[in-house]
Each structure stands twice: as C-alpha cells, then as structure tokens.
mmCIF file of C-alpha atoms and ligand atoms in Angstrom:
data_model
loop_
_atom_site.group_PDB
_atom_site.id
_atom_site.type_symbol
_atom_site.label_atom_id
_atom_site.label_comp_id
_atom_site.label_asym_id
_atom_site.label_seq_id
_atom_site.Cartn_x
_atom_site.Cartn_y
_atom_site.Cartn_z
ATOM 1 C CA UNK I 1 -35.126 2.612 113.042
ATOM 2 C CA UNK I 2 -35.657 -0.441 115.273
ATOM 3 C CA UNK I 3 -38.681 -2.560 114.329
ATOM 4 C CA UNK I 4 -40.284 -5.525 116.051
ATOM 5 C CA UNK I 5 -41.683 -8.057 113.553
ATOM 6 C CA UNK I 6 -44.455 -10.512 114.445
ATOM 7 C CA UNK I 7 -45.441 -13.442 112.221
ATOM 8 C CA UNK I 8 -48.503 -15.535 113.144
ATOM 9 C CA UNK I 9 -50.150 -16.321 109.784
ATOM 10 C CA UNK I 10 -50.058 -20.100 110.028
ATOM 11 C CA UNK I 11 -48.298 -22.637 112.253
ATOM 12 C CA UNK I 12 -45.151 -20.768 113.253
ATOM 13 C CA UNK I 13 -44.907 -17.983 115.815
ATOM 14 C CA UNK I 14 -42.013 -15.794 114.687
ATOM 15 C CA UNK I 15 -40.763 -12.661 116.430
ATOM 16 C CA UNK I 16 -37.697 -10.666 115.397
ATOM 17 C CA UNK I 17 -36.030 -7.305 115.940
ATOM 18 C CA UNK I 18 -34.551 -5.549 112.893
ATOM 19 C CA UNK I 19 -32.484 -2.382 113.102
ATOM 20 C CA UNK I 20 -32.067 -0.400 109.867
ATOM 21 C CA UNK I 21 -28.549 0.565 111.038
ATOM 22 C CA UNK I 22 -27.264 -2.680 112.541
ATOM 23 C CA UNK I 23 -29.345 -5.359 110.772
ATOM 24 C CA UNK I 24 -31.096 -8.245 112.460
ATOM 25 C CA UNK I 25 -30.690 -8.062 116.255
ATOM 26 C CA UNK I 26 -32.805 -11.053 117.292
ATOM 27 C CA UNK I 27 -34.920 -13.721 115.683
ATOM 28 C CA UNK I 28 -37.066 -16.128 117.736
ATOM 29 C CA UNK I 29 -39.277 -18.877 116.405
ATOM 30 C CA UNK I 30 -41.678 -21.410 117.819
ATOM 31 C CA UNK I 31 -42.884 -24.087 115.414
ATOM 32 C CA UNK I 32 -46.259 -25.712 116.088
ATOM 33 C CA UNK I 33 -45.428 -28.780 113.991
ATOM 34 C CA UNK I 34 -45.772 -31.161 116.958
ATOM 35 C CA UNK I 35 -49.221 -29.742 117.779
ATOM 36 C CA UNK I 36 -50.580 -30.389 114.284
ATOM 37 C CA UNK I 37 -48.606 -33.515 113.291
ATOM 38 C CA UNK I 38 -51.133 -36.018 114.621
ATOM 39 C CA UNK I 39 -53.864 -34.372 112.494
ATOM 40 C CA UNK I 40 -51.753 -34.555 109.325
ATOM 41 C CA UNK I 41 -52.106 -30.805 108.712
ATOM 42 C CA UNK I 42 -52.660 -27.435 110.387
ATOM 43 C CA UNK I 43 -55.779 -27.184 112.617
ATOM 44 C CA UNK I 44 -56.627 -23.440 112.485
ATOM 45 C CA UNK I 45 -58.171 -23.125 115.962
ATOM 46 C CA UNK I 46 -55.249 -24.922 117.610
ATOM 47 C CA UNK I 47 -52.881 -22.643 115.688
ATOM 48 C CA UNK I 48 -54.625 -19.469 116.943
ATOM 49 C CA UNK I 49 -54.649 -20.662 120.545
ATOM 50 C CA UNK I 50 -50.989 -21.494 120.502
ATOM 51 C CA UNK I 51 -50.076 -18.110 118.984
ATOM 52 C CA UNK I 52 -51.936 -16.570 121.958
ATOM 53 C CA UNK I 53 -49.714 -18.566 124.308
ATOM 54 C CA UNK I 54 -46.406 -18.009 122.540
ATOM 55 C CA UNK I 55 -46.355 -14.517 121.043
ATOM 56 C CA UNK I 56 -45.806 -12.440 124.205
ATOM 57 C CA UNK I 57 -43.105 -14.740 125.670
ATOM 58 C CA UNK I 58 -41.340 -14.688 122.280
ATOM 59 C CA UNK I 59 -41.502 -10.871 122.203
ATOM 60 C CA UNK I 60 -39.844 -10.761 125.647
ATOM 61 C CA UNK I 61 -37.229 -13.268 124.473
ATOM 62 C CA UNK I 62 -36.513 -11.301 121.277
ATOM 63 C CA UNK I 63 -36.108 -7.984 123.155
ATOM 64 C CA UNK I 64 -33.825 -9.736 125.615
ATOM 65 C CA UNK I 65 -31.697 -11.290 122.850
ATOM 66 C CA UNK I 66 -31.471 -7.926 121.085
ATOM 67 C CA UNK I 67 -30.411 -6.363 124.417
ATOM 68 C CA UNK I 68 -32.998 -3.618 124.077
ATOM 69 C CA UNK I 69 -36.071 -2.630 126.031
ATOM 70 C CA UNK I 70 -39.513 -2.179 124.492
ATOM 71 C CA UNK I 71 -39.145 1.579 124.765
ATOM 72 C CA UNK I 72 -36.215 1.385 122.289
ATOM 73 C CA UNK I 73 -38.604 0.206 119.560
ATOM 74 C CA UNK I 74 -39.489 2.722 116.822
ATOM 75 C CA UNK I 75 -42.184 0.638 115.156
ATOM 76 C CA UNK I 76 -43.974 -2.695 115.055
ATOM 77 C CA UNK I 77 -44.781 -4.788 111.978
ATOM 78 C CA UNK I 78 -47.057 -7.818 111.984
ATOM 79 C CA UNK I 79 -48.344 -10.134 109.261
ATOM 80 C CA UNK I 80 -51.811 -8.872 108.245
ATOM 81 C CA UNK I 81 -52.380 -11.539 105.560
ATOM 82 C CA UNK I 82 -52.713 -13.747 103.674
ATOM 83 C CA UNK I 83 -53.160 -16.588 106.157
ATOM 84 C CA UNK I 84 -55.524 -18.118 108.697
ATOM 85 C CA UNK I 85 -57.857 -15.397 109.978
ATOM 86 C CA UNK I 86 -57.730 -16.366 113.667
ATOM 87 C CA UNK I 87 -53.977 -16.809 113.618
ATOM 88 C CA UNK I 88 -53.470 -13.456 111.870
ATOM 89 C CA UNK I 89 -55.718 -11.712 114.402
ATOM 90 C CA UNK I 90 -53.469 -12.789 117.276
ATOM 91 C CA UNK I 91 -50.333 -11.129 115.869
ATOM 92 C CA UNK I 92 -52.302 -8.112 114.632
ATOM 93 C CA UNK I 93 -54.013 -7.508 117.995
ATOM 94 C CA UNK I 94 -50.822 -7.902 119.988
ATOM 95 C CA UNK I 95 -48.799 -5.766 117.560
ATOM 96 C CA UNK I 96 -51.360 -2.991 117.424
ATOM 97 C CA UNK I 97 -51.964 -2.961 121.203
ATOM 98 C CA UNK I 98 -48.265 -2.845 121.958
ATOM 99 C CA UNK I 99 -47.791 -0.062 119.410
ATOM 100 C CA UNK I 100 -50.635 1.959 120.907
ATOM 101 C CA UNK I 101 -49.308 1.438 124.433
ATOM 102 C CA UNK I 102 -45.821 2.537 123.415
ATOM 103 C CA UNK I 103 -47.081 5.361 121.205
ATOM 104 C CA UNK I 104 -45.171 4.098 118.156
ATOM 105 C CA UNK I 105 -46.399 3.375 114.601
ATOM 106 C CA UNK I 106 -47.463 -0.106 113.554
ATOM 107 C CA UNK I 107 -47.980 -1.661 110.150
ATOM 108 C CA UNK I 108 -49.677 -4.782 108.779
ATOM 109 C CA UNK I 109 -47.294 -6.509 106.351
ATOM 110 C CA UNK I 110 -48.091 -8.869 103.449
ATOM 111 C CA UNK I 111 -46.748 -12.340 104.263
ATOM 112 C CA UNK I 112 -45.561 -13.017 100.696
ATOM 113 C CA UNK I 113 -43.840 -9.630 100.501
ATOM 114 C CA UNK I 114 -42.013 -10.727 103.634
ATOM 115 C CA UNK I 115 -40.907 -13.959 101.905
ATOM 116 C CA UNK I 116 -39.992 -12.053 98.748
ATOM 117 C CA UNK I 117 -37.714 -9.658 100.626
ATOM 118 C CA UNK I 118 -36.111 -12.326 102.873
ATOM 119 C CA UNK I 119 -33.030 -12.697 100.594
ATOM 120 C CA UNK I 120 -32.334 -9.023 101.437
ATOM 121 C CA UNK I 121 -31.349 -10.166 104.929
ATOM 122 C CA UNK I 122 -28.285 -11.954 103.517
ATOM 123 C CA UNK I 123 -24.791 -10.481 103.418
ATOM 124 C CA UNK I 124 -24.956 -10.083 99.622
ATOM 125 C CA UNK I 125 -28.522 -8.959 98.900
ATOM 126 C CA UNK I 126 -29.978 -8.890 95.365
ATOM 127 C CA UNK I 127 -30.553 -5.567 93.602
ATOM 128 C CA UNK I 128 -33.868 -4.540 92.034
ATOM 129 C CA UNK I 129 -35.264 -5.265 89.484
ATOM 130 C CA UNK I 130 -35.553 -9.055 89.597
ATOM 131 C CA UNK I 131 -37.793 -12.011 88.897
ATOM 132 C CA UNK I 132 -39.023 -13.748 92.063
ATOM 133 C CA UNK I 133 -40.191 -17.334 92.254
ATOM 134 C CA UNK I 134 -42.330 -17.555 95.400
ATOM 135 C CA UNK I 135 -42.845 -21.143 96.478
ATOM 136 C CA UNK I 136 -44.520 -21.742 99.812
ATOM 137 C CA UNK I 137 -47.192 -23.986 101.300
ATOM 138 C CA UNK I 138 -49.958 -21.651 100.119
ATOM 139 C CA UNK I 139 -48.523 -19.891 97.061
ATOM 140 C CA UNK I 140 -46.613 -20.573 93.853
ATOM 141 C CA UNK I 141 -46.039 -17.376 91.915
ATOM 142 C CA UNK I 142 -43.636 -15.822 89.459
ATOM 143 C CA UNK I 143 -43.419 -12.090 90.053
ATOM 144 C CA UNK I 144 -41.571 -9.264 88.313
ATOM 145 C CA UNK I 145 -40.256 -7.021 91.079
ATOM 146 C CA UNK I 146 -39.228 -3.456 90.191
ATOM 147 C CA UNK I 147 -39.021 -2.177 93.767
ATOM 148 C CA UNK I 148 -40.676 -2.727 97.128
ATOM 149 C CA UNK I 149 -44.410 -2.661 96.394
ATOM 150 C CA UNK I 150 -44.037 -2.829 92.597
ATOM 151 C CA UNK I 151 -45.077 -6.363 91.835
ATOM 152 C CA UNK I 152 -46.307 -7.670 88.500
ATOM 153 C CA UNK I 153 -47.706 -11.181 88.634
ATOM 154 C CA UNK I 154 -46.244 -13.152 85.696
ATOM 155 C CA UNK I 155 -47.785 -16.508 86.521
ATOM 156 C CA UNK I 156 -49.113 -18.641 89.367
ATOM 157 C CA UNK I 157 -50.391 -22.082 90.227
ATOM 158 C CA UNK I 158 -53.883 -22.811 88.991
ATOM 159 C CA UNK I 159 -54.375 -25.414 91.729
ATOM 160 C CA UNK I 160 -52.009 -26.668 94.452
ATOM 161 C CA UNK I 161 -49.057 -24.636 95.652
ATOM 162 C CA UNK I 162 -45.667 -26.350 95.310
ATOM 163 C CA UNK I 163 -45.301 -26.859 99.066
ATOM 164 C CA UNK I 164 -48.812 -28.235 99.267
ATOM 165 C CA UNK I 165 -47.973 -30.741 96.503
ATOM 166 C CA UNK I 166 -44.811 -31.777 98.417
ATOM 167 C CA UNK I 167 -46.894 -32.182 101.590
ATOM 168 C CA UNK I 168 -49.565 -34.262 99.849
ATOM 169 C CA UNK I 169 -46.977 -36.516 98.196
ATOM 170 C CA UNK I 170 -45.393 -36.922 101.643
ATOM 171 C CA UNK I 171 -48.755 -38.070 102.985
ATOM 172 C CA UNK I 172 -49.184 -40.541 100.102
ATOM 173 C CA UNK I 173 -45.770 -41.984 100.908
ATOM 174 C CA UNK I 174 -46.723 -42.320 104.574
ATOM 175 C CA UNK I 175 -44.401 -39.534 105.781
ATOM 176 C CA UNK I 176 -45.367 -37.315 108.735
ATOM 177 C CA UNK I 177 -46.507 -33.681 108.321
ATOM 178 C CA UNK I 178 -45.055 -31.439 106.938
ATOM 179 C CA UNK I 179 -44.019 -33.697 104.073
ATOM 180 C CA UNK I 180 -41.905 -31.248 102.041
ATOM 181 C CA UNK I 181 -38.542 -31.576 103.794
ATOM 182 C CA UNK I 182 -39.145 -35.308 104.349
ATOM 183 C CA UNK I 183 -39.907 -35.979 100.678
ATOM 184 C CA UNK I 184 -36.688 -34.083 99.860
ATOM 185 C CA UNK I 185 -34.709 -36.209 102.351
ATOM 186 C CA UNK I 186 -36.230 -39.443 101.000
ATOM 187 C CA UNK I 187 -35.470 -38.359 97.425
ATOM 188 C CA UNK I 188 -31.773 -38.271 98.353
ATOM 189 C CA UNK I 189 -31.828 -42.103 98.296
ATOM 190 C CA UNK I 190 -33.833 -42.195 95.078
ATOM 191 C CA UNK I 191 -32.245 -43.123 91.743
ATOM 192 C CA UNK I 192 -32.442 -40.565 88.992
ATOM 193 C CA UNK I 193 -34.605 -41.760 86.099
ATOM 194 C CA UNK I 194 -36.033 -44.804 87.921
ATOM 195 C CA UNK I 195 -39.429 -43.244 87.200
ATOM 196 C CA UNK I 196 -40.238 -40.506 84.727
ATOM 197 C CA UNK I 197 -43.030 -38.172 85.807
ATOM 198 C CA UNK I 198 -44.673 -35.535 83.580
ATOM 199 C CA UNK I 199 -43.556 -31.898 83.763
ATOM 200 C CA UNK I 200 -46.900 -30.109 84.117
ATOM 201 C CA UNK I 201 -47.873 -27.310 81.697
ATOM 202 C CA UNK I 202 -44.402 -26.838 80.228
ATOM 203 C CA UNK I 203 -45.621 -27.307 76.664
ATOM 204 C CA UNK I 204 -48.187 -24.550 76.995
ATOM 205 C CA UNK I 205 -47.193 -20.928 76.600
ATOM 206 C CA UNK I 206 -47.318 -18.693 79.640
ATOM 207 C CA UNK I 207 -45.972 -18.833 83.146
ATOM 208 C CA UNK I 208 -48.754 -20.520 85.097
ATOM 209 C CA UNK I 209 -48.289 -23.775 86.978
ATOM 210 C CA UNK I 210 -50.449 -26.762 87.850
ATOM 211 C CA UNK I 211 -49.473 -29.551 90.198
ATOM 212 C CA UNK I 212 -52.684 -31.553 90.538
ATOM 213 C CA UNK I 213 -51.985 -33.782 87.491
ATOM 214 C CA UNK I 214 -48.498 -34.593 88.770
ATOM 215 C CA UNK I 215 -49.974 -35.402 92.178
ATOM 216 C CA UNK I 216 -52.445 -37.830 90.573
ATOM 217 C CA UNK I 217 -49.574 -39.386 88.603
ATOM 218 C CA UNK I 218 -47.700 -39.958 91.876
ATOM 219 C CA UNK I 219 -50.810 -41.477 93.482
ATOM 220 C CA UNK I 220 -51.304 -43.874 90.544
ATOM 221 C CA UNK I 221 -47.635 -44.850 90.516
ATOM 222 C CA UNK I 222 -47.736 -45.632 94.240
ATOM 223 C CA UNK I 223 -50.882 -47.751 93.702
ATOM 224 C CA UNK I 224 -49.125 -49.665 90.877
ATOM 225 C CA UNK I 225 -46.082 -50.345 93.015
ATOM 226 C CA UNK I 226 -47.873 -51.482 96.183
ATOM 227 C CA UNK I 227 -47.914 -55.177 97.084
ATOM 228 C CA UNK I 228 -51.106 -56.999 98.068
ATOM 229 C CA UNK I 229 -50.859 -55.594 101.591
ATOM 230 C CA UNK I 230 -50.646 -51.995 100.339
ATOM 231 C CA UNK I 231 -46.926 -51.722 101.168
ATOM 232 C CA UNK I 232 -44.186 -50.311 99.034
ATOM 233 C CA UNK I 233 -40.495 -51.100 99.397
ATOM 234 C CA UNK I 234 -38.259 -48.335 100.642
ATOM 235 C CA UNK I 235 -36.120 -48.039 97.486
ATOM 236 C CA UNK I 236 -39.240 -47.660 95.336
ATOM 237 C CA UNK I 237 -40.615 -44.998 97.700
ATOM 238 C CA UNK I 238 -37.312 -43.111 97.445
ATOM 239 C CA UNK I 239 -37.326 -43.432 93.634
ATOM 240 C CA UNK I 240 -40.867 -42.000 93.517
ATOM 241 C CA UNK I 241 -39.898 -39.099 95.808
ATOM 242 C CA UNK I 242 -36.915 -38.414 93.540
ATOM 243 C CA UNK I 243 -38.995 -38.532 90.345
ATOM 244 C CA UNK I 244 -41.560 -36.156 91.886
ATOM 245 C CA UNK I 245 -38.895 -33.719 93.055
ATOM 246 C CA UNK I 246 -37.138 -33.847 89.666
ATOM 247 C CA UNK I 247 -40.436 -33.112 87.872
ATOM 248 C CA UNK I 248 -41.147 -30.117 90.141
ATOM 249 C CA UNK I 249 -37.605 -28.767 89.813
ATOM 250 C CA UNK I 250 -37.436 -29.073 86.052
ATOM 251 C CA UNK I 251 -40.864 -27.427 85.734
ATOM 252 C CA UNK I 252 -39.553 -24.465 87.735
ATOM 253 C CA UNK I 253 -36.339 -24.353 85.698
ATOM 254 C CA UNK I 254 -38.323 -24.211 82.436
ATOM 255 C CA UNK I 255 -40.711 -21.513 83.705
ATOM 256 C CA UNK I 256 -37.966 -19.414 85.299
ATOM 257 C CA UNK I 257 -35.992 -19.526 82.045
ATOM 258 C CA UNK I 258 -39.086 -18.238 80.259
ATOM 259 C CA UNK I 259 -39.673 -15.523 82.888
ATOM 260 C CA UNK I 260 -36.068 -14.272 82.679
ATOM 261 C CA UNK I 261 -36.143 -14.249 78.886
ATOM 262 C CA UNK I 262 -39.576 -12.581 78.726
ATOM 263 C CA UNK I 263 -38.638 -9.798 81.155
ATOM 264 C CA UNK I 264 -35.041 -9.407 79.972
ATOM 265 C CA UNK I 265 -33.964 -9.433 83.639
ATOM 266 C CA UNK I 266 -30.831 -11.185 84.851
ATOM 267 C CA UNK I 267 -31.520 -11.619 88.524
ATOM 268 C CA UNK I 268 -33.676 -14.426 89.914
ATOM 269 C CA UNK I 269 -34.612 -14.826 93.545
ATOM 270 C CA UNK I 270 -36.414 -17.760 95.135
ATOM 271 C CA UNK I 271 -38.287 -17.439 98.403
ATOM 272 C CA UNK I 272 -40.792 -19.286 100.584
ATOM 273 C CA UNK I 273 -40.531 -22.681 102.285
ATOM 274 C CA UNK I 274 -39.812 -24.709 99.135
ATOM 275 C CA UNK I 275 -36.846 -22.437 98.308
ATOM 276 C CA UNK I 276 -35.035 -24.342 101.078
ATOM 277 C CA UNK I 277 -35.046 -27.352 98.721
ATOM 278 C CA UNK I 278 -31.462 -28.105 97.706
ATOM 279 C CA UNK I 279 -32.268 -29.720 94.369
ATOM 280 C CA UNK I 280 -34.376 -26.694 93.399
ATOM 281 C CA UNK I 281 -31.484 -24.394 94.269
ATOM 282 C CA UNK I 282 -29.072 -26.558 92.244
ATOM 283 C CA UNK I 283 -31.428 -26.708 89.242
ATOM 284 C CA UNK I 284 -31.947 -22.944 89.189
ATOM 285 C CA UNK I 285 -28.240 -22.290 89.749
ATOM 286 C CA UNK I 286 -27.571 -24.326 86.578
ATOM 287 C CA UNK I 287 -30.124 -22.192 84.736
ATOM 288 C CA UNK I 288 -28.729 -18.801 85.778
ATOM 289 C CA UNK I 289 -25.196 -19.984 84.966
ATOM 290 C CA UNK I 290 -26.353 -20.738 81.408
ATOM 291 C CA UNK I 291 -28.108 -17.363 81.124
ATOM 292 C CA UNK I 292 -25.246 -15.370 82.607
ATOM 293 C CA UNK I 293 -27.620 -14.332 85.363
ATOM 294 C CA UNK I 294 -27.578 -14.571 89.173
ATOM 295 C CA UNK I 295 -29.610 -16.513 91.702
ATOM 296 C CA UNK I 296 -30.329 -15.330 95.254
ATOM 297 C CA UNK I 297 -32.067 -17.033 98.158
ATOM 298 C CA UNK I 298 -32.207 -16.724 101.921
ATOM 299 C CA UNK I 299 -30.595 -19.147 104.354
ATOM 300 C CA UNK I 300 -33.028 -22.011 105.111
ATOM 301 C CA UNK I 301 -34.229 -20.435 108.390
ATOM 302 C CA UNK I 302 -35.526 -17.412 106.449
ATOM 303 C CA UNK I 303 -37.065 -19.471 103.619
ATOM 304 C CA UNK I 304 -39.773 -20.905 105.865
ATOM 305 C CA UNK I 305 -42.025 -18.665 107.970
ATOM 306 C CA UNK I 306 -40.176 -16.360 110.363
ATOM 307 C CA UNK I 307 -40.444 -12.995 112.087
ATOM 308 C CA UNK I 308 -37.263 -11.559 110.547
ATOM 309 C CA UNK I 309 -38.774 -11.169 107.078
ATOM 310 C CA UNK I 310 -41.781 -9.342 108.560
ATOM 311 C CA UNK I 311 -39.555 -7.049 110.649
ATOM 312 C CA UNK I 312 -37.465 -6.270 107.531
ATOM 313 C CA UNK I 313 -40.416 -5.610 105.181
ATOM 314 C CA UNK I 314 -42.160 -3.598 107.915
ATOM 315 C CA UNK I 315 -39.042 -1.550 108.584
ATOM 316 C CA UNK I 316 -38.691 -0.589 104.911
ATOM 317 C CA UNK I 317 -42.318 0.545 104.739
ATOM 318 C CA UNK I 318 -42.377 2.283 108.134
ATOM 319 C CA UNK I 319 -39.190 4.130 107.187
ATOM 320 C CA UNK I 320 -41.006 5.388 104.087
ATOM 321 C CA UNK I 321 -43.750 6.766 106.341
ATOM 322 C CA UNK I 322 -46.428 4.092 105.885
ATOM 323 C CA UNK I 323 -48.587 3.448 108.962
ATOM 324 C CA UNK I 324 -51.758 1.625 110.045
ATOM 325 C CA UNK I 325 -54.980 3.486 110.604
ATOM 326 C CA UNK I 326 -56.641 2.988 113.979
ATOM 327 C CA UNK I 327 -58.712 -0.067 113.022
ATOM 328 C CA UNK I 328 -57.193 -3.551 113.116
ATOM 329 C CA UNK I 329 -57.641 -5.224 109.741
ATOM 330 C CA UNK I 330 -56.396 -8.661 108.684
ATOM 331 C CA UNK I 331 -56.798 -10.069 105.191
ATOM 332 C CA UNK I 332 -56.913 -13.874 104.898
ATOM 333 C CA UNK I 333 -56.836 -13.341 101.113
ATOM 334 C CA UNK I 334 -54.715 -10.491 99.838
ATOM 335 C CA UNK I 335 -53.337 -10.458 96.258
ATOM 336 C CA UNK I 336 -49.663 -9.454 96.251
ATOM 337 C CA UNK I 337 -50.014 -7.325 93.125
ATOM 338 C CA UNK I 338 -52.470 -4.969 94.864
ATOM 339 C CA UNK I 339 -49.636 -3.662 97.073
ATOM 340 C CA UNK I 340 -48.184 -0.261 96.367
ATOM 341 C CA UNK I 341 -44.841 1.400 96.781
ATOM 342 C CA UNK I 342 -44.640 2.977 100.250
ATOM 343 C CA UNK I 343 -44.447 6.728 100.657
HETATM 344 O O1 KG4 D 1 -43.213 -20.476 103.461
HETATM 345 P P1 KG4 D 1 -43.661 -21.568 104.362
HETATM 346 O O2 KG4 D 1 -42.899 -21.817 105.626
HETATM 347 O O3 KG4 D 1 -45.138 -21.380 104.790
HETATM 348 C C1 KG4 D 1 -46.118 -20.827 103.964
HETATM 349 O O4 KG4 D 1 -46.148 -19.589 103.798
HETATM 350 O O5 KG4 D 1 -46.879 -21.659 103.408
HETATM 351 O O6 KG4 D 1 -43.664 -22.887 103.460
HETATM 352 C C2 KG4 D 1 -43.970 -24.128 103.996
HETATM 353 C C3 KG4 D 1 -43.927 -25.155 102.886
HETATM 354 C C4 KG4 D 1 -44.459 -26.509 103.341
HETATM 355 O O7 KG4 D 1 -45.357 -26.982 102.355
HETATM 356 C C5 KG4 D 1 -43.198 -27.346 103.414
HETATM 357 O O8 KG4 D 1 -43.434 -28.724 103.207
HETATM 358 C C6 KG4 D 1 -42.359 -26.752 102.309
HETATM 359 O O9 KG4 D 1 -42.585 -25.361 102.435
HETATM 360 N N1 KG4 D 1 -40.926 -27.042 102.456
HETATM 361 C C7 KG4 D 1 -40.216 -27.772 101.565
HETATM 362 C C8 KG4 D 1 -38.893 -27.855 102.068
HETATM 363 N N2 KG4 D 1 -38.853 -27.156 103.252
HETATM 364 C C9 KG4 D 1 -40.107 -26.664 103.460
HETATM 365 N N3 KG4 D 1 -40.569 -28.361 100.407
HETATM 366 C C10 KG4 D 1 -39.611 -29.026 99.729
HETATM 367 N N4 KG4 D 1 -38.332 -29.143 100.153
HETATM 368 C C11 KG4 D 1 -37.926 -28.584 101.296
HETATM 369 N N5 KG4 D 1 -36.654 -28.708 101.699
HETATM 370 ZN ZN1 ZN D 2 -44.900 -18.450 104.431
#
C-alpha cells in the first residue's frame, strides 16, 4: 500500500510517501522557522497561510521524488491533531479533497502517534511492547505502548513541555527561536557542575513532570549573573545552558528508570523534537545499559515534525481498514490515550 502523508500541525510543512512494501519513497519538508523567528515564536495565522502556499508544491515534489504519479497512491494520511486549528485544517482539507478526487481512502492521524512510531522507520525498529518518552514542543509524556493504538499514559508534564522549556531558556539566554537546538549547542561549551540546578519532581512518587520551577531557577540564576548593563559573559551563559540541560536529562533518566521498573518492560523509545538532543540520548543509553534494556530513537530528521511519521502511522491504520467518514474533522486537543487499535 502506498500512502501519502501530510503534516501541517505547527510550523513545518511535511509531505512524504511511504510504501508498505518498499519503505519510505520520498520525504519533503519546508520549515517556517524564518517566518516566525522575528516574533520569537510561532504566529498561528502566518503558519496556516504558509501551509496553504507550500503543501501542494511539496506534494508534487514528493510524488516526483518517489517516481510515482498521484494515481499510484492507495491512501492519504494527514495530521488531524493535536496542533494549531488553522494549520491542521490546511493539511486536512487538502488531504481529504485529494483523496475524494482520486477515489482513495484518507485518514486523520494523531500527531503524537506519528512521533511515537517514527523509530519504526529505522533499519532496526523496536518491537512492541515498550515504554515511550514523548518529548516535543507541546508534549512531555511517558506512555506504555502495547501495540499501535494501545497507549496507557504513565505520566506527563503538569506545566511546560520539555521543548517549550528549552525554547524559553533559549529566549532568556538571548538565543533566536527555536531555542532547543541552540541551547544544546551552547551547552557543549558549558562546564559540567559549574551550576547545580534542581531536578524537578524526582523526589515525589509517580511519573509526572514539571519544568516551570526549573525555568524560574534558570531565570533567577541569569539575573544573579548579569552585570549592571544586563549582560552575561559567554562562558557563564554556556555553563547555565549546560546545567539546565543536565537537570532535564537527569530528570528524564530518573523517570524512565521508574517507568521501566514499574512496567517490567525492557525497551525504551524516545520520540519528538527533544529526542534529537544528544545528551538526552547518551543519558538514556547509560540507563538502559544498566537495566539490560534497549533504547531506540529515530534519526534527527524524524525526531522533529515531518511527513514520514504521518505517512507511516497512516499506512498502518489504513492497512487495517480504518478510514475517515465524509466530514473533515480536526482536533486541536486530542488525548493520545483515547486512540484505539485499528481494525
Ligand atoms: O516534535 P517537534 O518538532 O514539534 C512539536 O510537536 O512540538 O518538537 C519541537 C521542539 C522544540 O521545542 C525544539 O526546540 C525542540 O523540539 N528541540 C530540541 C532539540 N531539537 C529540537 N530540544 C533540545 N535539544 C535539541 N537538540
Ligand atoms: Zn511534533
């Protein structure tokens, strides 16, 4: 089955073609970062308008790269939520219209299910069941995954998502949007232990997270370290980035250890934009080595938003016979654990 995947939930237009026999045939991406950078964050209306401009050209490009014509498609999957309502509507309307025109089934896919299944696109995919740490700009969740559509929420962030915390710390340090990868790059020059930041909520039982206290701690530390002109020297900024990253990573290591022990599972996957973070990967690799378990993640391109993960998740569900009804529905809020096994 050959499926076109369309991702337009936020500030990336992603279009990909996935073939259940041959794997990923094409994967095209347009990032709107330059459009939103001067505002310091995503402007929803600008995001929607740019998806309108980019989605069709990217579909043509993806079909071309895959060396297929639109009539070779067997199905179309698009992100139906969660995300920005206007942005979601662009991908949903285009996906549904194209599907109707071609007379093929379409399906609205859950964005976080897409992230969660992205490691399946790698040469050595994980096997169910596993624990998934989902860390993106909008979500931080620990999920027990039995199969596609069988998701038990073990814990989640009570306030900011991990990526959001990275982005806000980036802003505090004067880095351009999105701050996450830039904070990580700055932290490379930081000295371990130069500052010691709290590990939020690790002394409480349970698997929930909270990053707002850590964020305030970073803000106060920056204020303490600024000179009279409000400037901070570059080594201190790097040390703060490093201390923040270390606090986030060790919080995830502690909670993932707990999740693996609580579930008795020995496979951990990480997905979502923050799973591209090298120190997080290293920290969790150390954990699974100790627990005689295994860690899986996608290559960086498939950690952040992309069309490939939507094409893959859509393909699995369409193959099982799941289809959209005639109406076009998008869900800006859509709890992952309300999904069901297809078929
Ligand atoms: O999954 P994603 O592309 O979009 C959402 O679904 O939200 O995640 C984007 C988030 C942003 O907050 C970005 O700063 C963060 O992932 N991110 C990173 C890194 N790469 C992306 N955070 C820390 N380290 C990175 N290397
Ligand atoms: Zn995402």
